[in-house]
PDB file of C-alpha atoms and ligand atoms in Angstrom:
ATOM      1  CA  UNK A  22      18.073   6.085   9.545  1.00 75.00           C
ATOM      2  CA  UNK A  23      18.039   3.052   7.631  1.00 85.00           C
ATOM      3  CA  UNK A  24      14.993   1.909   6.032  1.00 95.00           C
ATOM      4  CA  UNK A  25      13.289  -1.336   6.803  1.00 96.00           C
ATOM      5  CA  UNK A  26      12.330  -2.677   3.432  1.00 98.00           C
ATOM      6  CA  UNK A  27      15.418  -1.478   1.153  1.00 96.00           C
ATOM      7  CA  UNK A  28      15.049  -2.541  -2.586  1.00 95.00           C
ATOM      8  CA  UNK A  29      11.813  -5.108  -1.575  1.00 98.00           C
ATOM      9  CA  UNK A  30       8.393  -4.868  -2.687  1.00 98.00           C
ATOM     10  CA  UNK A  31       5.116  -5.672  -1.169  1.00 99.00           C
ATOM     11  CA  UNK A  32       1.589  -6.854  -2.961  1.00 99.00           C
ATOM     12  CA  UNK A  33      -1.379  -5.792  -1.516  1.00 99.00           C
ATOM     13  CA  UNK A  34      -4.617  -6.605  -2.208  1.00 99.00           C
ATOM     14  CA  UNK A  35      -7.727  -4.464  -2.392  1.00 98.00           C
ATOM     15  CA  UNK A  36      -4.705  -1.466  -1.980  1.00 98.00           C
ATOM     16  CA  UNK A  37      -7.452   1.337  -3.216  1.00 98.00           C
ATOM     17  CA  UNK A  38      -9.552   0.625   0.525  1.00 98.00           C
ATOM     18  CA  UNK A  39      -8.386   2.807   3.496  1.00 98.00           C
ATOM     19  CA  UNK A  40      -6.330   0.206   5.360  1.00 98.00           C
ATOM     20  CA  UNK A  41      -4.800  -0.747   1.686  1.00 98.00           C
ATOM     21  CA  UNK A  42      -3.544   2.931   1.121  1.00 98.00           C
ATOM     22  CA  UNK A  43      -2.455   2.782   4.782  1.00 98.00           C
ATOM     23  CA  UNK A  44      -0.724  -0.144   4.358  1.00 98.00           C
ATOM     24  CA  UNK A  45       0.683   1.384   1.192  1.00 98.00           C
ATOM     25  CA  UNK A  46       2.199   4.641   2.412  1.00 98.00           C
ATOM     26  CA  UNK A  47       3.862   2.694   5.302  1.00 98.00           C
ATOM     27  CA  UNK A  48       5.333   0.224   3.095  1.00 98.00           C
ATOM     28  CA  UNK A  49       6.514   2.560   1.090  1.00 98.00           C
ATOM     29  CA  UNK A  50       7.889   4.906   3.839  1.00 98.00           C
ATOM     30  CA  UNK A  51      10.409   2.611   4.818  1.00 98.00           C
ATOM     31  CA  UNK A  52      11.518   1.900   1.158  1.00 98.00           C
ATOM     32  CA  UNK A  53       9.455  -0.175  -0.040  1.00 98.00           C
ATOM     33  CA  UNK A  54       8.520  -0.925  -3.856  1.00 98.00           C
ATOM     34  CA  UNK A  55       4.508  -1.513  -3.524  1.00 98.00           C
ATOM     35  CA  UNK A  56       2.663  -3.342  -6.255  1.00 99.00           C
ATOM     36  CA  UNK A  57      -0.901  -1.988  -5.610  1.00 98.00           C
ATOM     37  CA  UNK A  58      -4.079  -4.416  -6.563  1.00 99.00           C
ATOM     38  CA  UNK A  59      -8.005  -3.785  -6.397  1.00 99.00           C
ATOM     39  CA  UNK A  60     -10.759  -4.433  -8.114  1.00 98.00           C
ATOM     40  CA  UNK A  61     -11.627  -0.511  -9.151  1.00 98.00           C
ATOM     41  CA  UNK A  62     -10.581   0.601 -12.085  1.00 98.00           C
ATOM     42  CA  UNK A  63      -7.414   2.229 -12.806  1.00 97.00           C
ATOM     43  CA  UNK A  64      -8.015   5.812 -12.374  1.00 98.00           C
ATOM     44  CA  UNK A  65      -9.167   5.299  -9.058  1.00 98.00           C
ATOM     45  CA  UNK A  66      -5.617   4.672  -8.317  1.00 98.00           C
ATOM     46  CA  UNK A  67      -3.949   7.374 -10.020  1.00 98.00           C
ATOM     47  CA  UNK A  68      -4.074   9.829  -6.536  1.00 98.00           C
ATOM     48  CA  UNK A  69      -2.039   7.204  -4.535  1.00 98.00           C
ATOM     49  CA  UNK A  70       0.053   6.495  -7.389  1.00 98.00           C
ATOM     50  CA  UNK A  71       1.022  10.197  -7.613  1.00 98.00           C
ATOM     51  CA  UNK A  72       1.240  10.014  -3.788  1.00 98.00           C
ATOM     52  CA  UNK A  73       3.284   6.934  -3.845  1.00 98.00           C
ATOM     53  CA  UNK A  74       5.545   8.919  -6.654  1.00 97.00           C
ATOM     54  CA  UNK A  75       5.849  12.047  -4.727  1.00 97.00           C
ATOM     55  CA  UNK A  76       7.633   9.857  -1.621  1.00 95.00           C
ATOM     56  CA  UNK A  77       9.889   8.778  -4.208  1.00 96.00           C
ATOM     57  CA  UNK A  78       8.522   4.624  -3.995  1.00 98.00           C
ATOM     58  CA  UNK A  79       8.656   2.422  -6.527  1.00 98.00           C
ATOM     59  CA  UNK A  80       4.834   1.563  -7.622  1.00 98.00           C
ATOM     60  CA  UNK A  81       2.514  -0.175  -9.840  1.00 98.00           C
ATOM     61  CA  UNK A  82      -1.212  -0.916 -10.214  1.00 98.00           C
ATOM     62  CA  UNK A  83      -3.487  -3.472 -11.768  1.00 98.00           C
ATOM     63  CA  UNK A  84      -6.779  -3.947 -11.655  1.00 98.00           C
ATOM     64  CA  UNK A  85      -7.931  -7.124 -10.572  1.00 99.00           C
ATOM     65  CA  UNK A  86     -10.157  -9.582  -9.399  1.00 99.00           C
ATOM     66  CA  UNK A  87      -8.554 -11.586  -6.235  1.00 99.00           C
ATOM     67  CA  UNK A  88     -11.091 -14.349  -6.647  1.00 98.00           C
ATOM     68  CA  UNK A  89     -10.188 -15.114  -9.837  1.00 98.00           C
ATOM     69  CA  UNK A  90      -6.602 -17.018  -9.402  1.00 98.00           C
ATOM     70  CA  UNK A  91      -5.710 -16.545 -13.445  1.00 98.00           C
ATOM     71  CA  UNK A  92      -5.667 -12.761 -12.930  1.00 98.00           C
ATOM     72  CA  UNK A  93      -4.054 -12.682  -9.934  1.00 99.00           C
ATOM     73  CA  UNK A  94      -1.411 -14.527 -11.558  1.00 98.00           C
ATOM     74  CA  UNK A  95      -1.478 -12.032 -14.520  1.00 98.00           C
ATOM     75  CA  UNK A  96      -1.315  -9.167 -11.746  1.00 98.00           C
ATOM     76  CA  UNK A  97       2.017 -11.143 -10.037  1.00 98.00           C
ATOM     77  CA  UNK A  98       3.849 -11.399 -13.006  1.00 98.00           C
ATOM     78  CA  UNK A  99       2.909  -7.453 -13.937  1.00 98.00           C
ATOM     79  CA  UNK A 100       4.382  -6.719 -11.053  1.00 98.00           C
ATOM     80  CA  UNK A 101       7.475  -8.286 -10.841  1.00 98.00           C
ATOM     81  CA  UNK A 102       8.112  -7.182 -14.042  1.00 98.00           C
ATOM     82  CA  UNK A 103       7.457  -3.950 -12.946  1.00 98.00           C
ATOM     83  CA  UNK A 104       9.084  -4.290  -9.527  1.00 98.00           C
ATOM     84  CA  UNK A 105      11.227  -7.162  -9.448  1.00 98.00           C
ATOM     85  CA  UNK A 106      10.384  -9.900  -6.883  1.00 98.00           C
ATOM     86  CA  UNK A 107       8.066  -9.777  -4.807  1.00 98.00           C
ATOM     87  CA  UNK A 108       8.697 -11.108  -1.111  1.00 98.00           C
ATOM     88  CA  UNK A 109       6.045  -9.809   1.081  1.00 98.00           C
ATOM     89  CA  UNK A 110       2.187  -9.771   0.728  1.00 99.00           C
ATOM     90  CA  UNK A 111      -0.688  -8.237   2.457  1.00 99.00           C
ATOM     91  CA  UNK A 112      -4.202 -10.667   1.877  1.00 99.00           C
ATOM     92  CA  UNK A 113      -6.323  -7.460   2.471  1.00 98.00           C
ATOM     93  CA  UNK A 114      -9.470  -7.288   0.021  1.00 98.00           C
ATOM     94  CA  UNK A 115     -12.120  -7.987   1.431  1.00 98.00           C
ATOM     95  CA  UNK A 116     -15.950  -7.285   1.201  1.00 97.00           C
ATOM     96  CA  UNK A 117     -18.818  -7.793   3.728  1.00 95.00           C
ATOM     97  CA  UNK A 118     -23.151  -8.329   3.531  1.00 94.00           C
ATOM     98  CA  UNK A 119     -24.972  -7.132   6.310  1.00 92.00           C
ATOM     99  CA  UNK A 120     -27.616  -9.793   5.745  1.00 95.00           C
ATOM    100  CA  UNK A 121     -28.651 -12.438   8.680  1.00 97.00           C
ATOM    101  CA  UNK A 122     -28.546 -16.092   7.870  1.00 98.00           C
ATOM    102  CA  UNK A 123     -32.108 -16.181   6.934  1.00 98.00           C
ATOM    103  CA  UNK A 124     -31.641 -12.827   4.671  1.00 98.00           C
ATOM    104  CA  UNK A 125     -28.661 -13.329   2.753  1.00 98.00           C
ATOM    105  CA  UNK A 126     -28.852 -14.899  -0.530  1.00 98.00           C
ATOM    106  CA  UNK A 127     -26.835 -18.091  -1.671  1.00 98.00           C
ATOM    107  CA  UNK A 128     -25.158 -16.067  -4.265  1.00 98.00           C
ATOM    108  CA  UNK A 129     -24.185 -13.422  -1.827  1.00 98.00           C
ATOM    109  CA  UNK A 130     -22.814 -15.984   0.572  1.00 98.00           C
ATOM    110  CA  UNK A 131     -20.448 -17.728  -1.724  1.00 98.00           C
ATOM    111  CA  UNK A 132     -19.440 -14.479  -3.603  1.00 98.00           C
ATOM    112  CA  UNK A 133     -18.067 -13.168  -0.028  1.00 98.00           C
ATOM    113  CA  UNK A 134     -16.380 -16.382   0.483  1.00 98.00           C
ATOM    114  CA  UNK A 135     -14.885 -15.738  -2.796  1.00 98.00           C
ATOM    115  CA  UNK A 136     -13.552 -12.816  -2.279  1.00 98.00           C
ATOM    116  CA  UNK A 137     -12.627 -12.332   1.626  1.00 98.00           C
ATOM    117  CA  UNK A 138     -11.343 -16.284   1.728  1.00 99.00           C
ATOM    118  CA  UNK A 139     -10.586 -17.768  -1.871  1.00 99.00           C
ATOM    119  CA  UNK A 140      -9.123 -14.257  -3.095  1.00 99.00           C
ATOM    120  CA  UNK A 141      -6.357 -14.235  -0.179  1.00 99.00           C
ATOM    121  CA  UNK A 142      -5.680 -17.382  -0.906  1.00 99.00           C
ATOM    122  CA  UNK A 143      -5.117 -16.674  -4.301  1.00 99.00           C
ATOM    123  CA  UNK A 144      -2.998 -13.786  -3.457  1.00 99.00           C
ATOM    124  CA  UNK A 145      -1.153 -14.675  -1.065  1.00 99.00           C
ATOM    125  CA  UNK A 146      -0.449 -18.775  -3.020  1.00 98.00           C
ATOM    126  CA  UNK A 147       0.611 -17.268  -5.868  1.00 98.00           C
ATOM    127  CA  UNK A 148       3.341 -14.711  -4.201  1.00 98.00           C
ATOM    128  CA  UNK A 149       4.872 -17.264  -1.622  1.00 98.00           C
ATOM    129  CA  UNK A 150       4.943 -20.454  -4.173  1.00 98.00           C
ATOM    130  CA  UNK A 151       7.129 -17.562  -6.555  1.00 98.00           C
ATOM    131  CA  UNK A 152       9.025 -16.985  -3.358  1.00 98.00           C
ATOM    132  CA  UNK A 153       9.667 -20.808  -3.016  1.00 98.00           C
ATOM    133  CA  UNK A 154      10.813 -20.965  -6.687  1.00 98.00           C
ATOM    134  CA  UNK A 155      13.297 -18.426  -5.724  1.00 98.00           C
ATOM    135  CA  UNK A 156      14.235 -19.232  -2.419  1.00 98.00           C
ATOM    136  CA  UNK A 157      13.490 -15.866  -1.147  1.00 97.00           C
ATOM    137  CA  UNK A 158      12.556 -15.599   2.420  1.00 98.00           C
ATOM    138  CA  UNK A 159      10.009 -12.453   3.458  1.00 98.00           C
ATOM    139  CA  UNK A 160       6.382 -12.427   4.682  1.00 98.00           C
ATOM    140  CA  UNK A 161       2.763 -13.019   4.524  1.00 99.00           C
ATOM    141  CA  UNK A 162       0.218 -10.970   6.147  1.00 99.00           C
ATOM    142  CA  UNK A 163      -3.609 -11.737   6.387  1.00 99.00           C
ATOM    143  CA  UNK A 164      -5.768  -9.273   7.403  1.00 98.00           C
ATOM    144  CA  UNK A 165      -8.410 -10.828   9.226  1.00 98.00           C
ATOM    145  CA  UNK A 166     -10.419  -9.385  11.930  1.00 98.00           C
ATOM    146  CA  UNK A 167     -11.908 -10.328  15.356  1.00 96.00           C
ATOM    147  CA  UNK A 168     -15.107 -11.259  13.809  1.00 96.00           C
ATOM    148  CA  UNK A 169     -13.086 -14.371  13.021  1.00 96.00           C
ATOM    149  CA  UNK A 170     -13.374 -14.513  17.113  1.00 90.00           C
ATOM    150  CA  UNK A 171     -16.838 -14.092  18.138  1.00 93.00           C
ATOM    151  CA  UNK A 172     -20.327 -14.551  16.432  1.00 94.00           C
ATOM    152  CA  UNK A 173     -21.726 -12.019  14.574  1.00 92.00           C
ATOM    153  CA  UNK A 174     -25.285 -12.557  13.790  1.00 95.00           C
ATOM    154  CA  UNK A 175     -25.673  -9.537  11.199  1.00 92.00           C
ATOM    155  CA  UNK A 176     -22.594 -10.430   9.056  1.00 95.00           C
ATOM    156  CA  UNK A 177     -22.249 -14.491   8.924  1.00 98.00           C
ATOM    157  CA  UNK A 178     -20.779 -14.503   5.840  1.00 98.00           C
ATOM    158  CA  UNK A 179     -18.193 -12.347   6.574  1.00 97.00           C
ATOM    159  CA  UNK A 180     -17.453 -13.720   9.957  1.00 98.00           C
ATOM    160  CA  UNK A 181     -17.068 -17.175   8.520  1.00 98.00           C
ATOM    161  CA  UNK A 182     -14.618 -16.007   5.778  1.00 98.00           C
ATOM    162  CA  UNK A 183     -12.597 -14.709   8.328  1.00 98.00           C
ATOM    163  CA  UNK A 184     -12.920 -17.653  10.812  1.00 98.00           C
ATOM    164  CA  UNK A 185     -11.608 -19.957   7.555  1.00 98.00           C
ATOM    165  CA  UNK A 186      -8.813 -17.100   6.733  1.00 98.00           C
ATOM    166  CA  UNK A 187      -7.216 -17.534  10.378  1.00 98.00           C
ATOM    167  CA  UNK A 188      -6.750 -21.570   9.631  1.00 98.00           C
ATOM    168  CA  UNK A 189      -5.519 -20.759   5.438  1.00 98.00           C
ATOM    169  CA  UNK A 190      -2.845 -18.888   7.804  1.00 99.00           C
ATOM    170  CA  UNK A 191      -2.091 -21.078  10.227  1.00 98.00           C
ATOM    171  CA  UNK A 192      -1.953 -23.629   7.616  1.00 98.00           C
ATOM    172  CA  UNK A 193       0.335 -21.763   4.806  1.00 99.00           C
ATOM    173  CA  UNK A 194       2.676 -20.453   8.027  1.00 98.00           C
ATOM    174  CA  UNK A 195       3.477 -24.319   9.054  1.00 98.00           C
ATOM    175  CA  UNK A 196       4.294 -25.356   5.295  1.00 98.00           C
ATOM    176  CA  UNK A 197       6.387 -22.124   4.826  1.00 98.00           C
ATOM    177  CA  UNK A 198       8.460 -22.252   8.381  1.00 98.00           C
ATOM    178  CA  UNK A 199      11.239 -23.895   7.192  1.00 98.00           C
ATOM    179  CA  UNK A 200      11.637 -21.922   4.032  1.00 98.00           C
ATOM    180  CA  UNK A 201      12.142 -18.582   6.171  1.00 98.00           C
ATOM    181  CA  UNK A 202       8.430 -16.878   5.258  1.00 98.00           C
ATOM    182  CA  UNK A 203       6.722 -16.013   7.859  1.00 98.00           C
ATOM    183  CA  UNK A 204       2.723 -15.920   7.790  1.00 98.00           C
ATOM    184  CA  UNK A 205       0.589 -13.954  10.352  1.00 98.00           C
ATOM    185  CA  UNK A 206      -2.687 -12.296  10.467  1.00 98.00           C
ATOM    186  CA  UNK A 207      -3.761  -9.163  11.846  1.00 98.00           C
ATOM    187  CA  UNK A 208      -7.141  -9.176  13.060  1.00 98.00           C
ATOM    188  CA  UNK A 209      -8.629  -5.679  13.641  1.00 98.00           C
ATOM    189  CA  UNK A 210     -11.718  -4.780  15.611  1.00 97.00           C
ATOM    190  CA  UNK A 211     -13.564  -1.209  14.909  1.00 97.00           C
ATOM    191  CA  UNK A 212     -11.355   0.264  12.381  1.00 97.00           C
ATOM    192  CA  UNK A 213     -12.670   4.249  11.986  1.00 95.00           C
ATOM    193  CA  UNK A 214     -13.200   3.608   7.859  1.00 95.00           C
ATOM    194  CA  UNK A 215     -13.476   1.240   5.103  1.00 95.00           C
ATOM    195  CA  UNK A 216     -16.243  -1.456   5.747  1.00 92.00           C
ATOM    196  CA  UNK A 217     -17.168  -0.431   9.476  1.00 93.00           C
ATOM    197  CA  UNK A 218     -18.090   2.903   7.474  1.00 88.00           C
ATOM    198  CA  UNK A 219     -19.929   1.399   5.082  1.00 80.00           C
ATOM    199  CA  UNK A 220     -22.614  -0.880   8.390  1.00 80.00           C
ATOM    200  CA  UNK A 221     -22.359   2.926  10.023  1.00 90.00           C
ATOM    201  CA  UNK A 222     -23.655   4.879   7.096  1.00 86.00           C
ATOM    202  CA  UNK A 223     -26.565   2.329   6.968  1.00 82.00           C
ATOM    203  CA  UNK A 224     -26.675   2.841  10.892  1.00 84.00           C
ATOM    204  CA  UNK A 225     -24.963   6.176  12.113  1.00 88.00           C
ATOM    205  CA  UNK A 226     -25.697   5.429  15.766  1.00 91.00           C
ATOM    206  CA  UNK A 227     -24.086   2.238  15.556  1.00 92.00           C
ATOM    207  CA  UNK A 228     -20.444   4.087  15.461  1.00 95.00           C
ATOM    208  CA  UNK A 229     -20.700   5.326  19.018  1.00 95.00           C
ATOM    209  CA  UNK A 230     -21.908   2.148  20.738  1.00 95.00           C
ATOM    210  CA  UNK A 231     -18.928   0.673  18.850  1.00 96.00           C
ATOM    211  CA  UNK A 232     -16.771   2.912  20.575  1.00 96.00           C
ATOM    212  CA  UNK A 233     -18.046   2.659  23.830  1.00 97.00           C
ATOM    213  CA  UNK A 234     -18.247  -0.921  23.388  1.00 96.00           C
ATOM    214  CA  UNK A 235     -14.857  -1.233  22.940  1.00 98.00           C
ATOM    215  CA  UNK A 236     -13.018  -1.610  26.359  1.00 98.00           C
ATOM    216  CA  UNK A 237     -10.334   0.825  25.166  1.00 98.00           C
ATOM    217  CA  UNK A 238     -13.194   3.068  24.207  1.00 98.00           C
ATOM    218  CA  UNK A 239     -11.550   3.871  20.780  1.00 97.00           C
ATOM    219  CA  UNK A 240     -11.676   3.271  17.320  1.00 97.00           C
ATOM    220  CA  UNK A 241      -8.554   2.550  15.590  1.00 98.00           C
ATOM    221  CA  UNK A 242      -7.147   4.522  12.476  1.00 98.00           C
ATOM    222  CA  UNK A 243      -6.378   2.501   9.475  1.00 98.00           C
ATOM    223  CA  UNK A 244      -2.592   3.858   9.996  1.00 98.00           C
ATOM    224  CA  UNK A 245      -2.447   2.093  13.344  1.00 98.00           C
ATOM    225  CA  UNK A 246      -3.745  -1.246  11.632  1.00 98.00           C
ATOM    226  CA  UNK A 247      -0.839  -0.554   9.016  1.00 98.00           C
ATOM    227  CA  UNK A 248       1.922   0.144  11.093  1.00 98.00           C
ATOM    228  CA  UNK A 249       1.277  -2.539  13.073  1.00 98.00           C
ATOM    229  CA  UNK A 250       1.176  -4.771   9.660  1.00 98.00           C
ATOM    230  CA  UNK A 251       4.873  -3.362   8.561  1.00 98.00           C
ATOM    231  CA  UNK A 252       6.129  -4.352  11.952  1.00 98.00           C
ATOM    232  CA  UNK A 253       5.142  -8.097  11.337  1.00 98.00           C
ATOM    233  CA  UNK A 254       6.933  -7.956   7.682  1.00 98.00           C
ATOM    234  CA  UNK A 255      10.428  -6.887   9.796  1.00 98.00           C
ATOM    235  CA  UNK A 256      12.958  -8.770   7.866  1.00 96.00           C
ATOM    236  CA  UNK A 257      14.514  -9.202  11.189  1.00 96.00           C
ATOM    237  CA  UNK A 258      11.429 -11.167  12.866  1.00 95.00           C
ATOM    238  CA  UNK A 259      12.605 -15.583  12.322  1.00 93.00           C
ATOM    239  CA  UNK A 260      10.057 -16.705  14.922  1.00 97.00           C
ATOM    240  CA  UNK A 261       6.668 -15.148  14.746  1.00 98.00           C
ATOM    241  CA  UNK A 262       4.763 -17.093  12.461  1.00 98.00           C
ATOM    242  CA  UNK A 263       1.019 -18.230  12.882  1.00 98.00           C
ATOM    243  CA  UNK A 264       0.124 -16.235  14.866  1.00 98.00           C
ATOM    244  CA  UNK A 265      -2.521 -13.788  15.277  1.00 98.00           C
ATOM    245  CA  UNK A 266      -2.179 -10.261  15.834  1.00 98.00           C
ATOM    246  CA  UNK A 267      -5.394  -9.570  17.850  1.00 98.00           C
ATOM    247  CA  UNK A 268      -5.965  -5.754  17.500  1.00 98.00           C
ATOM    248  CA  UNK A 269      -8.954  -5.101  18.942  1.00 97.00           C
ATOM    249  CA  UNK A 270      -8.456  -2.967  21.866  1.00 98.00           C
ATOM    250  CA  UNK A 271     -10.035  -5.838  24.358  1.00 97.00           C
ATOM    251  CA  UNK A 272     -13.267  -6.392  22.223  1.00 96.00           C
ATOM    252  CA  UNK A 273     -12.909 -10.127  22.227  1.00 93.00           C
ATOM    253  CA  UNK A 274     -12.676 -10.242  25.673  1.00 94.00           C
ATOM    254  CA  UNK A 275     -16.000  -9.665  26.303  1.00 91.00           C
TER     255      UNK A 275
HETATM  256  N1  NAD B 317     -12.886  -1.416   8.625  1.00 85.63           N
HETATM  257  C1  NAD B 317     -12.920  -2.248   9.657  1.00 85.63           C
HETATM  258  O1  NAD B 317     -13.528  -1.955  10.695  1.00 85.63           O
HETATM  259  C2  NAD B 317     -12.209  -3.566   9.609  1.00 85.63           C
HETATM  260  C3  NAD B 317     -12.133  -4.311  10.793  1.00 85.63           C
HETATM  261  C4  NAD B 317     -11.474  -5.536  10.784  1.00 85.63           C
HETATM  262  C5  NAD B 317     -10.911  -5.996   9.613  1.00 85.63           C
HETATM  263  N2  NAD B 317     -11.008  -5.253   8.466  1.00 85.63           N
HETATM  264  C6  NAD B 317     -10.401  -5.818   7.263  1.00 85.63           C
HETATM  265  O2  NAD B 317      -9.531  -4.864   6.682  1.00 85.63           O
HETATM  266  C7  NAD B 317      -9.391  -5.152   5.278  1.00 85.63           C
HETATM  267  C8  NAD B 317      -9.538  -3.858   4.489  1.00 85.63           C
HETATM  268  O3  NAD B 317     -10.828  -3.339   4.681  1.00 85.63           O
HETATM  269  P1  NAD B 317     -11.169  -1.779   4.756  1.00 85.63           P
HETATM  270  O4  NAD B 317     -11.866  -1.565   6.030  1.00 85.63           O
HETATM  271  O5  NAD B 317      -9.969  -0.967   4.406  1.00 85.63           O
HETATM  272  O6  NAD B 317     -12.298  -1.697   3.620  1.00 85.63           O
HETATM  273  P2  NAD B 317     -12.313  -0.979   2.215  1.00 85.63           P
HETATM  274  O7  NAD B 317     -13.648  -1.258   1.626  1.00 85.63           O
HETATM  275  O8  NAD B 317     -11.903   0.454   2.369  1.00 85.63           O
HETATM  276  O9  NAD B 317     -11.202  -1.761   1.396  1.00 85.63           O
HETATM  277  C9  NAD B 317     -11.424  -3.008   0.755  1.00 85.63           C
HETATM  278  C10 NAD B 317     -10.856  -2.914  -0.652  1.00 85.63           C
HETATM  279  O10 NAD B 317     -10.982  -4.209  -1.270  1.00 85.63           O
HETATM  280  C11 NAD B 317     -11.348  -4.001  -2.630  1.00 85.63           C
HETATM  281  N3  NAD B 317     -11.998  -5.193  -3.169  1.00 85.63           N
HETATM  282  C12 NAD B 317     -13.248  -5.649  -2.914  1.00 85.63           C
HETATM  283  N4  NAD B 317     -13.488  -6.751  -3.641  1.00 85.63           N
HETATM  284  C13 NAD B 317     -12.368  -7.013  -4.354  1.00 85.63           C
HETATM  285  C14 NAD B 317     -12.000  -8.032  -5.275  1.00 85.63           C
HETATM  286  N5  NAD B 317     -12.860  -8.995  -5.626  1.00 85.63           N
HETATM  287  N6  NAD B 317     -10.767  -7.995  -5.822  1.00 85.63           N
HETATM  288  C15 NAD B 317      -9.881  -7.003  -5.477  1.00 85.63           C
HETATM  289  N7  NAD B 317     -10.188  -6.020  -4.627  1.00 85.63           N
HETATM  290  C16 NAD B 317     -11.408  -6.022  -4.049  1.00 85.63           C
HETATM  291  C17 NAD B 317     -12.304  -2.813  -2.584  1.00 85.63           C
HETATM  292  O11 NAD B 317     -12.421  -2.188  -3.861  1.00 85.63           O
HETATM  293  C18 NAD B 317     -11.638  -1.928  -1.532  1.00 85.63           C
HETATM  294  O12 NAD B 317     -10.760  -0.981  -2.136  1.00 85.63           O
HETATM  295  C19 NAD B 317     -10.462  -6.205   4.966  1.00 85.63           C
HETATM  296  O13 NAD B 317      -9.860  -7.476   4.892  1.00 85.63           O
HETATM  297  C20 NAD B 317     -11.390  -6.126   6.162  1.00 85.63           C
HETATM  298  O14 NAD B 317     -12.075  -7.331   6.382  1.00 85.63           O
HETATM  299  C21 NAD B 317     -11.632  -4.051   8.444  1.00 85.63           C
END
């Protein structure tokens, strides 16, 4: 069967984090070349890379700092030397602070900000304005989540980095319509792993009421969350663009 991303290559942010190596191994199963970016340090990555290998995918890693815009233009041109051009993205790094308005400091506000909202815009300027130069088509994905949606009391910071991610799409997807990139977010609710796991370790019971919280009464896997991110990069899709992939099994309904 014929592969979906033949001879293209994806950048992803924050690609060491459970959705990121999701998000990887998807890519990658339908042919991609993945150019893998995070903040750990390089051994960290050498399991996926040897994973990546083993599938026979085109890979590279750098570590780097998505809120600093120099390096992530040091990490895009690694890459493409590496990979050749780049022409789809995945804005996924992201940290959160479980601290209340009143609780969290000012440095730990604007450093999530920097990260979860200046970092994918960063990322994901510095791909599509290389994909401009080139007049290459592909696609950017955000990956938001429905926090951007409703009011989170114990994670402001983090809900408001999201809320200003959804418009940075909207915004980039209207200036890049006519140049064939498509921009789209994904916006998760309880993923099973990455930062949910890190607010359930501090609060185990808090995993079940999630669940049953959630009118579809289930967690999602990060490999649902990816597959569902390869489907908006189809090469085929020419009209979905600013939109947001709501993924939350119902959650914002409430
Ligand atoms: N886990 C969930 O329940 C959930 C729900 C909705 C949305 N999301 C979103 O999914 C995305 C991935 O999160 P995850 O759950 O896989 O968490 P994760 O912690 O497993 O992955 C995040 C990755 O980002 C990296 N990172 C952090 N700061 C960085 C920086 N400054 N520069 C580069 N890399 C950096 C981390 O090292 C980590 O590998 C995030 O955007 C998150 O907001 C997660």
């Amino acid at each position: 069967m014929e592969k979906l991303f033949e001879k293209k290559t994806v950048l992803i942010s924050g690609a060491l984090g459970d959705i990121g190596r999701a998000a990887a191994l998807a890519f990658a199963a339908q042919g991609a070349g993945v150019a893998l970016g995070d903040i750990q340090p390089e051994a960290e990555a050498r399991p996926l890379l040897e994973e990546l290998k083993s599938i026979g995918a085109p890979c590279h890693y750098a570590q780097v700092d998505v809120s600093d815009a120099a390096a992530v233009n040091h990490w895009l041109q690694a890459a493409e030397a590496a990979l050749g051009l780049v022409s789809m993205v995945v804005a996924n790094a992201a940290t959160v602070t479980i601290a209340g308005l009143y609780q969290v400091t000012a440095e730990q506000w604007s450093q999530e900000l920097r990260v979860n909202l200046d970092g994918a815009f960063h990322v994901a300027r510095a791909v599509t304005a290389r994909m401009l130069e080139q007049r290459v088509t592909g696609s950017v994905v955000f990956v938001g989540s429905w926090a951007a949606e409703v009011a989170h009391s114990h994670i402001p910071a983090y809900s408001v980095s999201k809320a200003g991610l959804r418009m940075l799409s909207k915004c980039m997807a209207l200036e890049l319509a006519p140049h064939g990139i498509m921009v789209n977010e994904i916006a998760p609710g309880y993923v099973d792993a990455g930062l949910s796991r890190v607010v359930w370790q501090q609060a185990p019971e808090q995993k079940e009421h999630a669940r049953l919280k959630t009118p579809v009464r289930q967690l999602i896997t990060p490999q649902q969350v990816a597959r569902e991110v390869v489907r908006l990069c189809d090469p085929e899709n020419r009209h979905i663009t600013g939109s947001v992939l709501l993924m939350d099994g119902g959650l914002s309904l409430l």
